[in-house]
Amino acid sequence: MYKRIERIKKRVVVDHYPICIEKYRITADVLERSKHDPAVVQRGKMLQAYAQRMPIAIADDELIVGLGASKPMGLEIGPNYGIWTQDEIDSLVEDGYIMSEEDQRALQELNKYHDPATQIGMQGDIFYEPESECILKLLKAGLVLPPWKEKSEGGGVGGYAQIGLGLGPSLVLLLVDYTKILHNGTNALIRQARDCQKALRFTDGEAIDKFRTYQAVIMAFEAMNTLTGRYSKLAAEMAAKESDPVRRAELEGIQCQAEGLSIPPLSATKAISVFSPCTACLWRTPGITPSPAVWTPTWRARAAPARCP
């Protein structure tokens, strides 16, 4: 086992991280096809599309699977946070991140779809009002990372990149009840959401919002089933081609474990094995924006001393 860990460590400890845009592409496509849907339904459709279309892989020696980006060790551009301008991309490449020229051109084309309004940008418009000048000075100083832009530059924090298939960004803190999934399985929770839909009485406006929320909940759990089902199928295909009997048995184990998310109760082994793809659907793990150690030169130049009377 020690040799296995050493081999995995050599693969995951890298000097250069790829910047990926596949999640951005999928998001833009879903938004174009669902432009008349309410936001909560759009986000359910996005998660379904991520689970269906994002690349997956099982690397050598892996026993716990789940790829958090379209490339190994990659960071996905966050489509709902802010725009990555070309000068910021150039700064990332100078700092050692990897992004092909083709993807850079594709990113700027995708930016035209979201520019000038993004979700976080619209939420932060209030800070550009004259009454919020004091707060804006603090934001521009870098107390919130990275420093905010001038309104004339597009406003907000600019781009964001991370691993994970979670939707983000959010104005709430989440405390996920993993035991509910592990004890009940996703299929039971899908049935529960559908029962709640059927029980609704459309006597007020809130009933419509609840119906759509339950619809998005169903989509989210179905997305988890889709993602783990894809890993189960991939493991079976790899096991059928594997000549090493030890690795073949491991891949067959991954196949069975990945199937377990929808069916309770999960054993400790299955719970650990499905946790990774399940978590990938729920979370975005911060990648570039939060740490001053990975500020691009553009961000560093943007920061200015805060002076508030």
PDB file of C-alpha atoms in Angstrom:
ATOM      1  CA  MET A   1       0.000   0.000   0.000  1.00  0.00           C
ATOM      2  CA  TYR A   2       2.887   2.371   0.762  1.00  0.00           C
ATOM      3  CA  LYS A   3       4.239   1.982  -2.786  1.00  0.00           C
ATOM      4  CA  ARG A   4       0.770   2.705  -4.166  1.00  0.00           C
ATOM      5  CA  ILE A   5       0.564   5.926  -2.168  1.00  0.00           C
ATOM      6  CA  GLU A   6       3.994   6.988  -3.364  1.00  0.00           C
ATOM      7  CA  ARG A   7       2.956   6.440  -6.985  1.00  0.00           C
ATOM      8  CA  ILE A   8      -0.248   8.433  -6.502  1.00  0.00           C
ATOM      9  CA  LYS A   9       1.666  11.194  -4.724  1.00  0.00           C
ATOM     10  CA  LYS A  10       4.028  11.580  -7.683  1.00  0.00           C
ATOM     11  CA  ARG A  11       1.024  11.976  -9.963  1.00  0.00           C
ATOM     12  CA  VAL A  12      -0.900  14.533  -7.897  1.00  0.00           C
ATOM     13  CA  VAL A  13       1.953  16.710  -6.618  1.00  0.00           C
ATOM     14  CA  VAL A  14       2.531  18.893  -9.677  1.00  0.00           C
ATOM     15  CA  ASP A  15       4.185  22.218 -10.393  1.00  0.00           C
ATOM     16  CA  HIS A  16       1.715  23.406 -13.040  1.00  0.00           C
ATOM     17  CA  TYR A  17      -2.082  23.229 -12.953  1.00  0.00           C
ATOM     18  CA  PRO A  18      -4.276  23.264 -16.087  1.00  0.00           C
ATOM     19  CA  ILE A  19      -6.968  25.937 -16.404  1.00  0.00           C
ATOM     20  CA  CYS A  20     -10.108  24.354 -17.901  1.00  0.00           C
ATOM     21  CA  ILE A  21     -13.220  25.802 -19.542  1.00  0.00           C
ATOM     22  CA  GLU A  22     -15.416  22.718 -20.084  1.00  0.00           C
ATOM     23  CA  LYS A  23     -17.698  23.558 -17.169  1.00  0.00           C
ATOM     24  CA  TYR A  24     -18.041  27.093 -18.535  1.00  0.00           C
ATOM     25  CA  ARG A  25     -18.978  25.698 -21.973  1.00  0.00           C
ATOM     26  CA  ILE A  26     -21.640  23.453 -20.475  1.00  0.00           C
ATOM     27  CA  THR A  27     -23.043  26.285 -18.367  1.00  0.00           C
ATOM     28  CA  ALA A  28     -23.335  28.603 -21.354  1.00  0.00           C
ATOM     29  CA  ASP A  29     -25.089  25.881 -23.351  1.00  0.00           C
ATOM     30  CA  VAL A  30     -27.590  25.116 -20.565  1.00  0.00           C
ATOM     31  CA  LEU A  31     -28.371  28.800 -20.010  1.00  0.00           C
ATOM     32  CA  GLU A  32     -29.005  29.280 -23.729  1.00  0.00           C
ATOM     33  CA  ARG A  33     -31.411  26.336 -23.782  1.00  0.00           C
ATOM     34  CA  SER A  34     -33.206  27.275 -20.534  1.00  0.00           C
ATOM     35  CA  LYS A  35     -33.229  31.069 -20.677  1.00  0.00           C
ATOM     36  CA  HIS A  36     -36.944  31.207 -19.779  1.00  0.00           C
ATOM     37  CA  ASP A  37     -36.680  28.858 -16.780  1.00  0.00           C
ATOM     38  CA  PRO A  38     -36.498  30.186 -13.210  1.00  0.00           C
ATOM     39  CA  ALA A  39     -32.980  30.285 -11.750  1.00  0.00           C
ATOM     40  CA  VAL A  40     -33.461  27.309  -9.399  1.00  0.00           C
ATOM     41  CA  VAL A  41     -34.519  25.089 -12.312  1.00  0.00           C
ATOM     42  CA  GLN A  42     -31.649  26.357 -14.444  1.00  0.00           C
ATOM     43  CA  ARG A  43     -29.207  25.378 -11.731  1.00  0.00           C
ATOM     44  CA  GLY A  44     -30.731  21.907 -11.473  1.00  0.00           C
ATOM     45  CA  LYS A  45     -30.293  21.508 -15.229  1.00  0.00           C
ATOM     46  CA  MET A  46     -26.700  22.719 -14.984  1.00  0.00           C
ATOM     47  CA  LEU A  47     -25.855  20.079 -12.399  1.00  0.00           C
ATOM     48  CA  GLN A  48     -27.486  17.397 -14.539  1.00  0.00           C
ATOM     49  CA  ALA A  49     -25.461  18.542 -17.544  1.00  0.00           C
ATOM     50  CA  TYR A  50     -22.208  18.553 -15.548  1.00  0.00           C
ATOM     51  CA  ALA A  51     -22.880  14.981 -14.416  1.00  0.00           C
ATOM     52  CA  GLN A  52     -23.680  13.876 -17.969  1.00  0.00           C
ATOM     53  CA  ARG A  53     -21.015  15.720 -19.922  1.00  0.00           C
ATOM     54  CA  MET A  54     -17.952  16.438 -17.785  1.00  0.00           C
ATOM     55  CA  PRO A  55     -15.036  14.083 -18.556  1.00  0.00           C
ATOM     56  CA  ILE A  56     -14.392  11.324 -16.032  1.00  0.00           C
ATOM     57  CA  ALA A  57     -11.367   9.113 -15.446  1.00  0.00           C
ATOM     58  CA  ILE A  58     -10.033   6.426 -13.141  1.00  0.00           C
ATOM     59  CA  ALA A  59      -6.267   6.681 -12.808  1.00  0.00           C
ATOM     60  CA  ASP A  60      -3.828   3.872 -12.118  1.00  0.00           C
ATOM     61  CA  ASP A  61      -3.786   2.770  -8.452  1.00  0.00           C
ATOM     62  CA  GLU A  62      -6.938   4.755  -7.576  1.00  0.00           C
ATOM     63  CA  LEU A  63      -9.410   3.110  -5.223  1.00  0.00           C
ATOM     64  CA  ILE A  64     -11.464   6.231  -4.485  1.00  0.00           C
ATOM     65  CA  VAL A  65     -12.495   7.928  -7.721  1.00  0.00           C
ATOM     66  CA  GLY A  66     -13.850  11.307  -8.740  1.00  0.00           C
ATOM     67  CA  LEU A  67     -12.374  13.849 -11.147  1.00  0.00           C
ATOM     68  CA  GLY A  68     -13.062  17.427 -10.034  1.00  0.00           C
ATOM     69  CA  ALA A  69     -12.270  19.086 -13.361  1.00  0.00           C
ATOM     70  CA  SER A  70     -12.176  18.190 -17.043  1.00  0.00           C
ATOM     71  CA  LYS A  71      -8.412  17.580 -16.808  1.00  0.00           C
ATOM     72  CA  PRO A  72      -6.442  15.861 -14.035  1.00  0.00           C
ATOM     73  CA  MET A  73      -5.329  18.374 -11.398  1.00  0.00           C
ATOM     74  CA  GLY A  74      -7.214  21.050 -13.333  1.00  0.00           C
ATOM     75  CA  LEU A  75      -9.085  24.147 -12.195  1.00  0.00           C
ATOM     76  CA  GLU A  76     -12.384  24.950 -13.908  1.00  0.00           C
ATOM     77  CA  ILE A  77     -13.223  28.549 -14.767  1.00  0.00           C
ATOM     78  CA  GLY A  78     -16.177  29.604 -12.617  1.00  0.00           C
ATOM     79  CA  PRO A  79     -18.834  30.899 -15.030  1.00  0.00           C
ATOM     80  CA  ASN A  80     -21.048  32.618 -12.458  1.00  0.00           C
ATOM     81  CA  TYR A  81     -18.441  34.520 -10.493  1.00  0.00           C
ATOM     82  CA  GLY A  82     -16.723  36.997 -12.770  1.00  0.00           C
ATOM     83  CA  ILE A  83     -15.018  37.497 -16.096  1.00  0.00           C
ATOM     84  CA  TRP A  84     -11.436  36.394 -16.706  1.00  0.00           C
ATOM     85  CA  THR A  85      -9.970  39.088 -18.925  1.00  0.00           C
ATOM     86  CA  GLN A  86      -7.142  38.233 -21.292  1.00  0.00           C
ATOM     87  CA  ASP A  87      -4.570  40.165 -19.264  1.00  0.00           C
ATOM     88  CA  GLU A  88      -5.466  38.110 -16.184  1.00  0.00           C
ATOM     89  CA  ILE A  89      -5.186  34.882 -18.163  1.00  0.00           C
ATOM     90  CA  ASP A  90      -1.769  36.050 -19.419  1.00  0.00           C
ATOM     91  CA  SER A  91      -0.745  36.647 -15.809  1.00  0.00           C
ATOM     92  CA  LEU A  92      -1.847  33.148 -14.825  1.00  0.00           C
ATOM     93  CA  VAL A  93       0.209  31.622 -17.627  1.00  0.00           C
ATOM     94  CA  GLU A  94       3.215  33.706 -16.568  1.00  0.00           C
ATOM     95  CA  ASP A  95       2.775  32.359 -13.029  1.00  0.00           C
ATOM     96  CA  GLY A  96       2.959  28.781 -14.303  1.00  0.00           C
ATOM     97  CA  TYR A  97      -0.644  27.754 -14.899  1.00  0.00           C
ATOM     98  CA  ILE A  98      -1.360  25.908 -18.150  1.00  0.00           C
ATOM     99  CA  MET A  99      -3.960  27.032 -20.682  1.00  0.00           C
ATOM    100  CA  SER A 100      -3.802  26.386 -24.398  1.00  0.00           C
ATOM    101  CA  GLU A 101      -4.132  29.264 -26.842  1.00  0.00           C
ATOM    102  CA  GLU A 102      -7.222  27.572 -28.283  1.00  0.00           C
ATOM    103  CA  ASP A 103      -8.899  27.509 -24.861  1.00  0.00           C
ATOM    104  CA  GLN A 104      -7.891  31.119 -24.263  1.00  0.00           C
ATOM    105  CA  ARG A 105      -9.628  32.187 -27.457  1.00  0.00           C
ATOM    106  CA  ALA A 106     -12.674  30.062 -26.626  1.00  0.00           C
ATOM    107  CA  LEU A 107     -12.837  31.595 -23.147  1.00  0.00           C
ATOM    108  CA  GLN A 108     -12.986  35.133 -24.507  1.00  0.00           C
ATOM    109  CA  GLU A 109     -15.809  34.081 -26.842  1.00  0.00           C
ATOM    110  CA  LEU A 110     -17.667  32.575 -23.882  1.00  0.00           C
ATOM    111  CA  ASN A 111     -17.098  35.784 -21.929  1.00  0.00           C
ATOM    112  CA  LYS A 112     -19.104  37.672 -24.522  1.00  0.00           C
ATOM    113  CA  TYR A 113     -22.121  35.594 -23.510  1.00  0.00           C
ATOM    114  CA  HIS A 114     -21.835  36.590 -19.847  1.00  0.00           C
ATOM    115  CA  ASP A 115     -20.367  40.063 -20.215  1.00  0.00           C
ATOM    116  CA  PRO A 116     -21.111  42.531 -18.778  1.00  0.00           C
ATOM    117  CA  ALA A 117     -23.412  40.892 -16.180  1.00  0.00           C
ATOM    118  CA  THR A 118     -22.488  37.915 -14.009  1.00  0.00           C
ATOM    119  CA  GLN A 119     -24.267  36.615 -10.948  1.00  0.00           C
ATOM    120  CA  ILE A 120     -21.794  37.953  -8.395  1.00  0.00           C
ATOM    121  CA  GLY A 121     -21.288  41.134 -10.397  1.00  0.00           C
ATOM    122  CA  MET A 122     -24.983  41.936 -10.247  1.00  0.00           C
ATOM    123  CA  GLN A 123     -25.119  41.120  -6.540  1.00  0.00           C
ATOM    124  CA  GLY A 124     -22.225  43.498  -5.907  1.00  0.00           C
ATOM    125  CA  ASP A 125     -23.587  46.452  -7.876  1.00  0.00           C
ATOM    126  CA  ILE A 126     -24.826  47.995  -4.646  1.00  0.00           C
ATOM    127  CA  PHE A 127     -21.245  48.621  -3.539  1.00  0.00           C
ATOM    128  CA  TYR A 128     -20.698  50.976  -6.476  1.00  0.00           C
ATOM    129  CA  GLU A 129     -23.447  53.286  -5.272  1.00  0.00           C
ATOM    130  CA  PRO A 130     -22.194  56.590  -3.735  1.00  0.00           C
ATOM    131  CA  GLU A 131     -23.574  55.581  -0.340  1.00  0.00           C
ATOM    132  CA  SER A 132     -21.223  52.564  -0.293  1.00  0.00           C
ATOM    133  CA  GLU A 133     -18.013  54.388  -1.198  1.00  0.00           C
ATOM    134  CA  CYS A 134     -16.369  53.512   2.111  1.00  0.00           C
ATOM    135  CA  ILE A 135     -17.060  49.776   1.679  1.00  0.00           C
ATOM    136  CA  LEU A 136     -15.851  49.880  -1.923  1.00  0.00           C
ATOM    137  CA  LYS A 137     -12.490  51.295  -0.834  1.00  0.00           C
ATOM    138  CA  LEU A 138     -12.012  48.343   1.478  1.00  0.00           C
ATOM    139  CA  LEU A 139     -12.994  45.891  -1.260  1.00  0.00           C
ATOM    140  CA  LYS A 140     -10.549  47.491  -3.679  1.00  0.00           C
ATOM    141  CA  ALA A 141      -7.788  47.264  -1.060  1.00  0.00           C
ATOM    142  CA  GLY A 142      -7.898  43.464  -1.100  1.00  0.00           C
ATOM    143  CA  LEU A 143      -9.619  42.680   2.198  1.00  0.00           C
ATOM    144  CA  VAL A 144     -11.848  40.562  -0.014  1.00  0.00           C
ATOM    145  CA  LEU A 145      -9.647  38.594  -2.399  1.00  0.00           C
ATOM    146  CA  PRO A 146      -8.893  39.401  -5.106  1.00  0.00           C
ATOM    147  CA  PRO A 147      -9.261  43.195  -4.961  1.00  0.00           C
ATOM    148  CA  TRP A 148     -12.384  44.533  -6.632  1.00  0.00           C
ATOM    149  CA  LYS A 149     -12.156  46.297  -9.978  1.00  0.00           C
ATOM    150  CA  GLU A 150     -13.196  49.800 -10.866  1.00  0.00           C
ATOM    151  CA  LYS A 151     -16.708  50.046 -12.270  1.00  0.00           C
ATOM    152  CA  SER A 152     -15.246  51.136 -15.615  1.00  0.00           C
ATOM    153  CA  GLU A 153     -13.243  47.881 -15.746  1.00  0.00           C
ATOM    154  CA  GLY A 154     -16.316  45.732 -15.302  1.00  0.00           C
ATOM    155  CA  GLY A 155     -16.576  45.824 -11.523  1.00  0.00           C
ATOM    156  CA  GLY A 156     -16.507  42.993  -9.024  1.00  0.00           C
ATOM    157  CA  VAL A 157     -13.690  40.596  -8.289  1.00  0.00           C
ATOM    158  CA  GLY A 158     -13.020  39.305 -11.761  1.00  0.00           C
ATOM    159  CA  GLY A 159     -12.467  35.648 -12.534  1.00  0.00           C
ATOM    160  CA  TYR A 160     -12.540  32.582 -10.340  1.00  0.00           C
ATOM    161  CA  ALA A 161     -11.378  29.005 -10.876  1.00  0.00           C
ATOM    162  CA  GLN A 162     -11.780  25.920  -8.717  1.00  0.00           C
ATOM    163  CA  ILE A 163     -12.222  22.163  -8.656  1.00  0.00           C
ATOM    164  CA  GLY A 164     -15.538  20.421  -8.157  1.00  0.00           C
ATOM    165  CA  LEU A 165     -18.837  20.348 -10.024  1.00  0.00           C
ATOM    166  CA  GLY A 166     -20.809  22.305  -7.419  1.00  0.00           C
ATOM    167  CA  LEU A 167     -22.688  25.316  -8.734  1.00  0.00           C
ATOM    168  CA  GLY A 168     -21.711  28.191  -6.481  1.00  0.00           C
ATOM    169  CA  PRO A 169     -21.438  31.007  -5.758  1.00  0.00           C
ATOM    170  CA  SER A 170     -23.807  31.280  -2.827  1.00  0.00           C
ATOM    171  CA  LEU A 171     -24.810  33.830  -0.233  1.00  0.00           C
ATOM    172  CA  VAL A 172     -25.399  31.132   2.380  1.00  0.00           C
ATOM    173  CA  LEU A 173     -23.273  28.688   4.342  1.00  0.00           C
ATOM    174  CA  LEU A 174     -24.197  25.046   3.790  1.00  0.00           C
ATOM    175  CA  LEU A 175     -24.163  22.214   6.306  1.00  0.00           C
ATOM    176  CA  VAL A 176     -24.749  19.044   4.318  1.00  0.00           C
ATOM    177  CA  ASP A 177     -26.455  16.109   6.040  1.00  0.00           C
ATOM    178  CA  TYR A 178     -24.409  13.350   4.441  1.00  0.00           C
ATOM    179  CA  THR A 179     -25.999  10.755   6.723  1.00  0.00           C
ATOM    180  CA  LYS A 180     -29.344  11.301   4.992  1.00  0.00           C
ATOM    181  CA  ILE A 181     -27.840  10.226   1.658  1.00  0.00           C
ATOM    182  CA  LEU A 182     -25.816   7.392   3.186  1.00  0.00           C
ATOM    183  CA  HIS A 183     -28.726   5.968   5.213  1.00  0.00           C
ATOM    184  CA  ASN A 184     -31.510   6.477   2.688  1.00  0.00           C
ATOM    185  CA  GLY A 185     -29.854   6.517  -0.702  1.00  0.00           C
ATOM    186  CA  THR A 186     -30.582   9.010  -3.450  1.00  0.00           C
ATOM    187  CA  ASN A 187     -33.535   7.090  -4.900  1.00  0.00           C
ATOM    188  CA  ALA A 188     -35.472   7.360  -1.627  1.00  0.00           C
ATOM    189  CA  LEU A 189     -34.795  11.095  -1.496  1.00  0.00           C
ATOM    190  CA  ILE A 190     -35.965  11.483  -5.085  1.00  0.00           C
ATOM    191  CA  ARG A 191     -39.213   9.699  -4.166  1.00  0.00           C
ATOM    192  CA  GLN A 192     -39.603  11.917  -1.121  1.00  0.00           C
ATOM    193  CA  ALA A 193     -39.219  15.070  -3.212  1.00  0.00           C
ATOM    194  CA  ARG A 194     -41.773  13.795  -5.734  1.00  0.00           C
ATOM    195  CA  ASP A 195     -44.215  12.994  -2.920  1.00  0.00           C
ATOM    196  CA  CYS A 196     -43.768  16.540  -1.637  1.00  0.00           C
ATOM    197  CA  GLN A 197     -44.558  17.859  -5.111  1.00  0.00           C
ATOM    198  CA  LYS A 198     -47.740  15.797  -5.282  1.00  0.00           C
ATOM    199  CA  ALA A 199     -48.821  16.989  -1.848  1.00  0.00           C
ATOM    200  CA  LEU A 200     -48.639  20.667  -2.813  1.00  0.00           C
ATOM    201  CA  ARG A 201     -51.864  22.651  -3.034  1.00  0.00           C
ATOM    202  CA  PHE A 202     -51.549  25.657  -5.299  1.00  0.00           C
ATOM    203  CA  THR A 203     -53.432  28.057  -3.087  1.00  0.00           C
ATOM    204  CA  ASP A 204     -50.718  30.708  -2.965  1.00  0.00           C
ATOM    205  CA  GLY A 205     -47.633  31.880  -4.837  1.00  0.00           C
ATOM    206  CA  GLU A 206     -45.234  30.017  -2.546  1.00  0.00           C
ATOM    207  CA  ALA A 207     -46.554  26.683  -3.803  1.00  0.00           C
ATOM    208  CA  ILE A 208     -45.182  27.399  -7.272  1.00  0.00           C
ATOM    209  CA  ASP A 209     -41.745  28.245  -5.861  1.00  0.00           C
ATOM    210  CA  LYS A 210     -41.797  25.068  -3.750  1.00  0.00           C
ATOM    211  CA  PHE A 211     -42.745  22.959  -6.760  1.00  0.00           C
ATOM    212  CA  ARG A 212     -39.791  24.324  -8.718  1.00  0.00           C
ATOM    213  CA  THR A 213     -37.449  23.830  -5.769  1.00  0.00           C
ATOM    214  CA  TYR A 214     -38.493  20.178  -5.428  1.00  0.00           C
ATOM    215  CA  GLN A 215     -37.986  19.842  -9.175  1.00  0.00           C
ATOM    216  CA  ALA A 216     -34.401  21.116  -8.796  1.00  0.00           C
ATOM    217  CA  VAL A 217     -33.811  18.790  -5.807  1.00  0.00           C
ATOM    218  CA  ILE A 218     -34.851  15.819  -7.943  1.00  0.00           C
ATOM    219  CA  MET A 219     -32.505  16.940 -10.702  1.00  0.00           C
ATOM    220  CA  ALA A 220     -29.624  17.218  -8.223  1.00  0.00           C
ATOM    221  CA  PHE A 221     -30.054  13.686  -6.849  1.00  0.00           C
ATOM    222  CA  GLU A 222     -30.530  12.324 -10.361  1.00  0.00           C
ATOM    223  CA  ALA A 223     -27.271  14.048 -11.297  1.00  0.00           C
ATOM    224  CA  MET A 224     -25.494  12.216  -8.466  1.00  0.00           C
ATOM    225  CA  ASN A 225     -26.902   8.926  -9.750  1.00  0.00           C
ATOM    226  CA  THR A 226     -25.764   9.794 -13.269  1.00  0.00           C
ATOM    227  CA  LEU A 227     -22.232  10.641 -12.191  1.00  0.00           C
ATOM    228  CA  THR A 228     -21.726   7.553 -10.032  1.00  0.00           C
ATOM    229  CA  GLY A 229     -23.358   5.430 -12.754  1.00  0.00           C
ATOM    230  CA  ARG A 230     -20.827   6.688 -15.281  1.00  0.00           C
ATOM    231  CA  TYR A 231     -17.971   5.788 -12.941  1.00  0.00           C
ATOM    232  CA  SER A 232     -19.477   2.355 -12.372  1.00  0.00           C
ATOM    233  CA  LYS A 233     -19.692   1.752 -16.133  1.00  0.00           C
ATOM    234  CA  LEU A 234     -16.143   3.014 -16.686  1.00  0.00           C
ATOM    235  CA  ALA A 235     -14.791   0.758 -13.937  1.00  0.00           C
ATOM    236  CA  ALA A 236     -16.559  -2.253 -15.488  1.00  0.00           C
ATOM    237  CA  GLU A 237     -15.107  -1.458 -18.933  1.00  0.00           C
ATOM    238  CA  MET A 238     -11.608  -1.068 -17.499  1.00  0.00           C
ATOM    239  CA  ALA A 239     -11.936  -4.292 -15.461  1.00  0.00           C
ATOM    240  CA  ALA A 240     -12.891  -6.228 -18.587  1.00  0.00           C
ATOM    241  CA  LYS A 241      -9.640  -5.123 -20.276  1.00  0.00           C
ATOM    242  CA  GLU A 242      -7.369  -5.433 -17.213  1.00  0.00           C
ATOM    243  CA  SER A 243      -4.842  -8.293 -17.314  1.00  0.00           C
ATOM    244  CA  ASP A 244      -3.622  -7.908 -13.732  1.00  0.00           C
ATOM    245  CA  PRO A 245      -6.029  -9.932 -11.551  1.00  0.00           C
ATOM    246  CA  VAL A 246      -5.399  -7.756  -8.489  1.00  0.00           C
ATOM    247  CA  ARG A 247      -6.182  -4.511 -10.288  1.00  0.00           C
ATOM    248  CA  ARG A 248      -9.139  -6.158 -12.051  1.00  0.00           C
ATOM    249  CA  ALA A 249     -10.634  -7.073  -8.665  1.00  0.00           C
ATOM    250  CA  GLU A 250     -10.103  -3.495  -7.476  1.00  0.00           C
ATOM    251  CA  LEU A 251     -11.893  -2.099 -10.533  1.00  0.00           C
ATOM    252  CA  GLU A 252     -14.770  -4.525 -10.035  1.00  0.00           C
ATOM    253  CA  GLY A 253     -14.979  -3.319  -6.453  1.00  0.00           C
ATOM    254  CA  ILE A 254     -15.120   0.295  -7.655  1.00  0.00           C
ATOM    255  CA  GLN A 255     -17.912  -0.702 -10.037  1.00  0.00           C
ATOM    256  CA  CYS A 256     -20.017  -2.173  -7.236  1.00  0.00           C
ATOM    257  CA  GLN A 257     -19.285   0.642  -4.827  1.00  0.00           C
ATOM    258  CA  ALA A 258     -20.183   3.350  -7.347  1.00  0.00           C
ATOM    259  CA  GLU A 259     -23.560   1.707  -7.849  1.00  0.00           C
ATOM    260  CA  GLY A 260     -24.268   1.978  -4.133  1.00  0.00           C
ATOM    261  CA  LEU A 261     -25.193   5.661  -3.841  1.00  0.00           C
ATOM    262  CA  SER A 262     -28.793   5.056  -4.867  1.00  0.00           C
ATOM    263  CA  ILE A 263     -29.338   1.972  -2.699  1.00  0.00           C
ATOM    264  CA  PRO A 264     -29.230   2.066   1.144  1.00  0.00           C
ATOM    265  CA  PRO A 265     -27.740   1.258   3.494  1.00  0.00           C
ATOM    266  CA  LEU A 266     -24.175   1.952   2.470  1.00  0.00           C
ATOM    267  CA  SER A 267     -21.322   0.098   4.130  1.00  0.00           C
ATOM    268  CA  ALA A 268     -18.366   2.080   5.409  1.00  0.00           C
ATOM    269  CA  THR A 269     -16.330   1.077   2.340  1.00  0.00           C
ATOM    270  CA  LYS A 270     -19.067   2.068  -0.090  1.00  0.00           C
ATOM    271  CA  ALA A 271     -19.709   5.293   1.797  1.00  0.00           C
ATOM    272  CA  ILE A 272     -16.071   6.347   1.443  1.00  0.00           C
ATOM    273  CA  SER A 273     -15.989   5.320  -2.225  1.00  0.00           C
ATOM    274  CA  VAL A 274     -19.097   7.282  -3.246  1.00  0.00           C
ATOM    275  CA  PHE A 275     -18.193  10.281  -1.087  1.00  0.00           C
ATOM    276  CA  SER A 276     -15.780  11.697  -3.660  1.00  0.00           C
ATOM    277  CA  PRO A 277     -18.131  11.916  -6.694  1.00  0.00           C
ATOM    278  CA  CYS A 278     -20.987  12.890  -4.389  1.00  0.00           C
ATOM    279  CA  THR A 279     -18.937  15.727  -2.921  1.00  0.00           C
ATOM    280  CA  ALA A 280     -17.846  16.785  -6.397  1.00  0.00           C
ATOM    281  CA  CYS A 281     -21.511  17.444  -7.194  1.00  0.00           C
ATOM    282  CA  LEU A 282     -22.085  19.434  -4.010  1.00  0.00           C
ATOM    283  CA  TRP A 283     -19.046  21.614  -3.608  1.00  0.00           C
ATOM    284  CA  ARG A 284     -16.651  23.920  -5.330  1.00  0.00           C
ATOM    285  CA  THR A 285     -13.219  23.795  -3.730  1.00  0.00           C
ATOM    286  CA  PRO A 286     -11.492  27.206  -3.899  1.00  0.00           C
ATOM    287  CA  GLY A 287      -8.613  27.246  -6.308  1.00  0.00           C
ATOM    288  CA  ILE A 288      -7.143  30.541  -7.433  1.00  0.00           C
ATOM    289  CA  THR A 289      -9.022  33.527  -6.096  1.00  0.00           C
ATOM    290  CA  PRO A 290      -8.884  33.150  -2.275  1.00  0.00           C
ATOM    291  CA  SER A 291      -5.128  33.001  -1.633  1.00  0.00           C
ATOM    292  CA  PRO A 292      -2.795  35.996  -1.935  1.00  0.00           C
ATOM    293  CA  ALA A 293       0.005  33.541  -2.666  1.00  0.00           C
ATOM    294  CA  VAL A 294      -1.489  32.988  -6.107  1.00  0.00           C
ATOM    295  CA  TRP A 295      -2.513  36.549  -6.924  1.00  0.00           C
ATOM    296  CA  THR A 296      -1.688  37.359 -10.514  1.00  0.00           C
ATOM    297  CA  PRO A 297       0.371  40.523 -11.171  1.00  0.00           C
ATOM    298  CA  THR A 298      -2.834  42.134 -12.430  1.00  0.00           C
ATOM    299  CA  TRP A 299      -4.505  41.551  -9.060  1.00  0.00           C
ATOM    300  CA  ARG A 300      -1.479  42.830  -7.181  1.00  0.00           C
ATOM    301  CA  ALA A 301      -1.467  46.008  -9.247  1.00  0.00           C
ATOM    302  CA  ARG A 302      -5.180  46.453  -8.662  1.00  0.00           C
ATOM    303  CA  ALA A 303      -4.844  46.494  -4.870  1.00  0.00           C
ATOM    304  CA  ALA A 304      -4.631  49.987  -3.415  1.00  0.00           C
ATOM    305  CA  PRO A 305      -4.274  51.273   0.175  1.00  0.00           C
ATOM    306  CA  ALA A 306      -7.622  51.691   1.850  1.00  0.00           C
ATOM    307  CA  ARG A 307      -8.436  55.155   3.148  1.00  0.00           C
ATOM    308  CA  CYS A 308     -11.854  55.662   4.619  1.00  0.00           C
ATOM    309  CA  PRO A 309     -12.788  58.848   6.473  1.00  0.00           C
TER     310      PRO A 309
END
